Amino acid sequence: VQLQASGGGLVEAGGSLRISCAASVRTFLLYNMAWFRQAPGKEREFVSAVSWSGGRTRYSDSVKGRFTISRDNAKNTVYLQMNSLKPEDTGVYYCAAARILSTNSDVDTNKTAYSYWGQGTLVTVSS
């Protein structure tokens, strides 16, 4: 599985940005997908995740109500729509994939559950 994140950039506080992650895999439906981020000098933290079908989503408390995760299984792509951005949202955003064991597999928030990672895309929010 290869993951390619894109769409990062510089945006003012209060603005919006959508980042994307394209997966090179034949069976995208067999993977739950997630976004994590890492700010300078900090550990990588969970942002959001979506189930294989798109029917279940999870968000960190810090982004709930501002960010929306979605996926297009026909395009093997997962998106993160980020609204009302804050300077503390600045960081490198990584997409990750976790192979599901069943259709009821949990949508994990722990980075250790994800075996495949993209290279990251930088999001900078200016104050």
XYZ file of N, CA and C in Angstrom:
381
model
N 0.852 -1.184 0.000
C 0.000 0.000 0.000
C 0.894 1.243 0.000
N 0.667 2.102 -0.964
C 1.392 3.371 -1.005
C 0.392 4.503 -0.867
N 0.720 5.474 -0.017
C -0.172 6.583 0.267
C 0.517 7.888 -0.110
N -0.196 8.737 -0.827
C 0.356 10.008 -1.277
C -0.557 11.138 -0.817
N -0.083 11.911 0.159
C -0.866 13.040 0.662
C -0.548 14.292 -0.135
N -1.545 15.154 -0.273
C -1.355 16.409 -1.004
C -2.360 17.439 -0.513
N -2.133 18.681 -0.932
C -3.093 19.736 -0.641
C -2.725 20.659 0.501
N -1.621 20.404 1.169
C -1.206 21.277 2.252
C -0.791 22.645 1.736
N -0.637 23.582 2.662
C -0.231 24.919 2.270
C -0.318 25.885 3.427
N -0.219 27.155 3.078
C -0.279 28.227 4.063
C -1.664 28.863 4.019
N -2.288 28.988 5.176
C -3.625 29.581 5.244
C -3.706 30.442 6.500
N -4.514 31.473 6.433
C -4.696 32.346 7.592
C -5.632 31.711 8.598
N -5.483 32.088 9.830
C -6.384 31.604 10.873
C -7.828 31.940 10.496
N -8.697 30.966 10.719
C -10.099 31.121 10.338
C -10.413 30.619 8.947
N -9.380 30.321 8.188
C -9.571 29.848 6.825
C -9.819 28.364 6.742
N -9.905 27.886 5.504
C -10.196 26.475 5.245
C -9.176 25.888 4.286
N -9.059 24.577 4.371
C -8.148 23.847 3.495
C -8.639 22.414 3.405
N -8.496 21.816 2.235
C -8.810 20.393 2.102
C -7.564 19.654 1.663
N -7.200 18.649 2.406
C -6.075 17.817 2.026
C -6.593 16.448 1.589
N -5.805 15.803 0.751
C -6.209 14.529 0.156
C -5.112 13.490 0.338
N -5.523 12.255 0.265
C -4.563 11.154 0.323
C -5.017 10.089 -0.670
N -4.194 9.865 -1.666
C -4.490 8.859 -2.675
C -3.753 7.563 -2.348
N -4.476 6.462 -2.395
C -3.894 5.159 -2.067
C -3.682 4.334 -3.319
N -2.497 3.781 -3.415
C -2.193 2.864 -4.518
C -2.344 1.451 -3.982
N -3.547 0.936 -4.111
C -3.853 -0.404 -3.620
C -5.075 -0.889 -4.374
N -5.127 -2.186 -4.649
C -6.257 -2.721 -5.415
C -7.514 -2.846 -4.570
N -7.322 -2.983 -3.261
C -8.450 -3.281 -2.374
C -8.615 -2.202 -1.322
N -8.842 -0.979 -1.756
C -8.960 0.159 -0.844
C -10.066 -0.063 0.177
N -11.100 -0.784 -0.228
C -12.227 -1.064 0.654
C -11.839 -1.889 1.874
N -10.679 -2.517 1.853
C -10.262 -3.355 2.965
C -9.485 -2.582 4.027
N -9.486 -1.249 3.915
C -8.688 -0.450 4.826
C -9.503 0.657 5.484
N -9.365 0.742 6.809
C -9.772 1.962 7.487
C -8.662 2.984 7.270
N -9.044 4.246 7.190
C -8.077 5.299 6.908
C -8.099 6.350 8.008
N -6.953 6.999 8.193
C -6.867 7.996 9.258
C -5.914 9.114 8.873
N -6.078 10.218 9.563
C -5.141 11.339 9.491
C -4.541 11.558 10.881
N -3.241 11.736 10.885
C -2.506 12.134 12.077
C -1.736 13.401 11.739
N -1.287 14.112 12.744
C -0.475 15.293 12.486
C 0.659 15.385 13.508
N 1.682 16.080 13.092
C 2.832 16.250 13.971
C 3.333 17.680 13.870
N 3.273 18.372 14.986
C 3.792 19.729 15.066
C 5.267 19.667 15.448
N 6.024 20.709 15.128
C 7.451 20.708 15.467
C 7.679 20.477 16.957
N 8.543 19.523 17.255
C 8.877 19.246 18.640
C 7.847 18.462 19.412
N 6.807 18.006 18.732
C 5.745 17.263 19.413
C 5.584 15.883 18.802
N 4.893 15.040 19.537
C 4.631 13.698 19.028
C 3.506 13.722 18.000
N 3.505 12.716 17.172
C 2.426 12.568 16.195
C 1.129 12.256 16.938
N 0.058 12.965 16.572
C -1.208 12.790 17.266
C -2.336 12.493 16.290
N -3.310 11.801 16.809
C -4.492 11.432 16.028
C -5.333 12.664 15.728
N -5.853 12.720 14.492
C -6.750 13.802 14.091
C -8.142 13.251 13.774
N -8.193 12.282 12.855
C -9.490 11.768 12.428
C -9.307 10.434 11.731
N -10.364 9.632 11.712
C -10.322 8.350 11.028
C -11.692 8.022 10.463
N -11.687 7.173 9.449
C -12.937 6.777 8.797
C -12.885 5.287 8.500
N -14.036 4.645 8.636
C -14.110 3.214 8.384
C -14.034 2.921 6.894
N -13.874 1.656 6.561
C -13.721 1.219 5.169
C -14.889 1.672 4.292
N -16.085 1.714 4.887
C -17.277 2.083 4.119
C -17.540 3.581 4.124
N -16.882 4.281 5.016
C -17.180 5.702 5.198
C -18.285 5.954 6.192
N -18.878 4.885 6.707
C -20.027 5.042 7.570
C -19.720 5.403 9.012
N -18.509 5.163 9.428
C -18.108 5.509 10.802
C -16.895 6.421 10.768
N -16.952 7.449 11.587
C -15.847 8.391 11.671
C -15.505 8.678 13.131
N -14.277 9.106 13.344
C -13.839 9.504 14.672
C -12.987 10.756 14.543
N -13.049 11.592 15.567
C -12.305 12.843 15.574
C -11.675 13.070 16.939
N -10.544 13.743 16.926
C -9.987 14.181 18.199
C -10.837 15.337 18.718
N -10.806 15.537 20.003
C -11.597 16.626 20.595
C -11.172 17.981 20.044
N -9.911 18.112 19.706
C -9.401 19.418 19.277
C -9.897 19.832 17.897
N -10.373 18.872 17.089
C -10.823 19.221 15.732
C -12.309 18.951 15.515
N -12.947 18.326 16.496
C -14.362 17.974 16.343
C -15.192 19.229 16.086
N -16.034 19.147 15.076
C -16.867 20.290 14.718
C -16.234 21.227 13.715
N -14.945 21.070 13.477
C -14.237 21.924 12.506
C -13.738 21.140 11.305
N -13.332 19.896 11.530
C -12.782 19.054 10.461
C -13.785 17.975 10.084
N -13.746 17.589 8.805
C -14.592 16.507 8.324
C -13.763 15.558 7.473
N -13.787 14.287 7.839
C -13.094 13.277 7.049
C -14.100 12.589 6.138
N -13.653 12.241 4.950
C -14.508 11.513 4.018
C -13.621 10.681 3.100
N -14.233 9.782 2.386
C -13.470 8.965 1.445
C -14.310 8.696 0.199
N -13.603 8.532 -0.895
C -14.224 8.165 -2.167
C -13.589 6.849 -2.582
N -14.304 5.767 -2.365
C -13.721 4.451 -2.635
C -13.539 4.189 -4.129
N -14.271 4.880 -4.934
C -14.095 4.727 -6.389
C -12.790 5.366 -6.848
N -12.309 6.348 -6.074
C -11.072 7.041 -6.435
C -9.902 6.665 -5.532
N -10.130 5.728 -4.607
C -9.078 5.320 -3.663
C -8.486 6.527 -2.931
N -9.340 7.420 -2.501
C -8.870 8.667 -1.915
C -9.636 8.988 -0.636
N -8.907 9.503 0.336
C -9.509 9.989 1.567
C -9.199 11.484 1.680
N -10.156 12.216 2.223
C -10.044 13.663 2.313
C -10.164 14.119 3.765
N -9.594 15.284 4.019
C -9.808 15.948 5.302
C -10.119 17.418 5.011
N -11.379 17.770 5.217
C -11.797 19.157 5.064
C -11.588 19.856 6.397
N -10.784 20.906 6.384
C -10.432 21.610 7.616
C -10.965 23.034 7.549
N -11.880 23.358 8.451
C -12.468 24.690 8.517
C -12.099 25.361 9.834
N -12.275 26.668 9.866
C -11.982 27.448 11.092
C -10.607 27.096 11.643
N -9.637 27.102 10.767
C -8.288 26.687 11.160
C -7.683 27.637 12.177
N -6.886 27.039 13.049
C -6.218 27.779 14.114
C -4.708 27.582 13.983
N -3.919 28.502 14.505
C -2.456 28.328 14.434
C -1.996 27.004 15.046
N -2.698 26.521 16.054
C -2.311 25.245 16.671
C -2.619 24.034 15.797
N -3.260 24.248 14.670
C -3.468 23.162 13.708
C -2.252 22.977 12.805
N -1.295 23.845 12.927
C -0.083 23.762 12.094
C 0.664 22.466 12.358
N 1.130 21.848 11.278
C 1.913 20.635 11.405
C 1.972 19.872 10.093
N 2.679 18.782 10.124
C 2.690 17.875 8.979
C 1.568 16.861 9.183
N 0.719 16.764 8.195
C -0.425 15.855 8.257
C -0.105 14.586 7.481
N -0.261 13.468 8.168
C 0.036 12.166 7.586
C -1.245 11.359 7.442
N -1.393 10.717 6.296
C -2.491 9.761 6.182
C -1.947 8.370 6.472
N -2.825 7.524 6.959
C -2.431 6.179 7.361
C -3.548 5.199 7.045
N -3.159 3.941 6.841
C -4.125 2.904 6.494
C -3.969 1.706 7.411
N -5.101 1.139 7.791
C -5.115 -0.056 8.628
C -5.985 -1.111 7.964
N -5.418 -2.268 7.703
C -6.169 -3.377 7.101
C -7.225 -3.867 8.082
N -8.462 -3.972 7.610
C -9.510 -4.447 8.511
C -9.539 -5.974 8.544
N -9.959 -6.531 9.670
C -10.103 -7.974 9.811
C -11.534 -8.417 9.543
N -12.470 -7.495 9.744
C -13.871 -7.765 9.454
C -14.545 -6.425 9.181
N -15.748 -6.486 8.698
C -16.473 -5.247 8.402
C -16.835 -4.492 9.664
N -16.716 -5.148 10.829
C -16.995 -4.489 12.101
C -15.735 -4.040 12.834
N -14.605 -4.083 12.161
C -13.351 -3.690 12.796
C -13.448 -2.271 13.346
N -12.864 -2.089 14.521
C -12.870 -0.772 15.151
C -12.133 0.248 14.288
N -12.573 1.480 14.375
C -11.862 2.589 13.746
C -10.920 3.132 14.806
N -9.665 2.764 14.701
C -8.701 3.061 15.748
C -8.216 4.497 15.723
N -7.865 4.978 16.915
C -7.255 6.299 17.042
C -5.779 6.197 17.405
N -5.318 4.989 17.686
C -3.925 4.783 18.078
C -3.071 4.566 16.838
N -1.978 5.289 16.752
C -1.138 5.194 15.565
C -0.516 3.811 15.384
N -0.424 3.047 16.449
C 0.164 1.711 16.325
C -0.748 0.757 15.564
N -1.997 1.110 15.395
C -2.935 0.263 14.659
C -2.776 0.400 13.153
N -2.046 1.396 12.715
C -1.912 1.692 11.285
C -0.549 1.247 10.772
N -0.584 0.417 9.749
C 0.649 -0.183 9.237
C 1.253 0.596 8.080
N 0.443 1.383 7.419
C 0.897 2.064 6.209
C 0.748 3.565 6.389
N 1.792 4.289 5.968
C 1.831 5.741 6.172
C 2.264 6.444 4.901
N 1.678 7.616 4.684
C 2.117 8.462 3.590
C 3.264 9.351 4.036
N 3.730 10.186 3.129
C 4.912 11.001 3.396
C 4.582 12.296 4.136
N 3.310 12.660 4.194
C 2.925 13.870 4.911
C 2.796 15.080 4.012
N 1.926 15.980 4.415
C 1.773 17.255 3.731
C 1.709 18.342 4.796
N 2.435 19.435 4.563
C 2.584 20.478 5.571
C 1.429 21.465 5.509
N 0.817 21.688 6.652
C -0.231 22.697 6.797
C 0.276 23.753 7.778
N 0.278 24.997 7.327
C 0.739 26.098 8.173
C -0.393 27.105 8.301
N -0.779 27.390 9.535
C -1.858 28.347 9.781
C -1.247 29.571 10.449
N -1.347 30.688 9.782
C -0.770 31.916 10.317
C -1.799 32.658 11.163
N -1.296 33.331 12.178
C -2.205 34.060 13.089
C -2.438 35.486 12.609
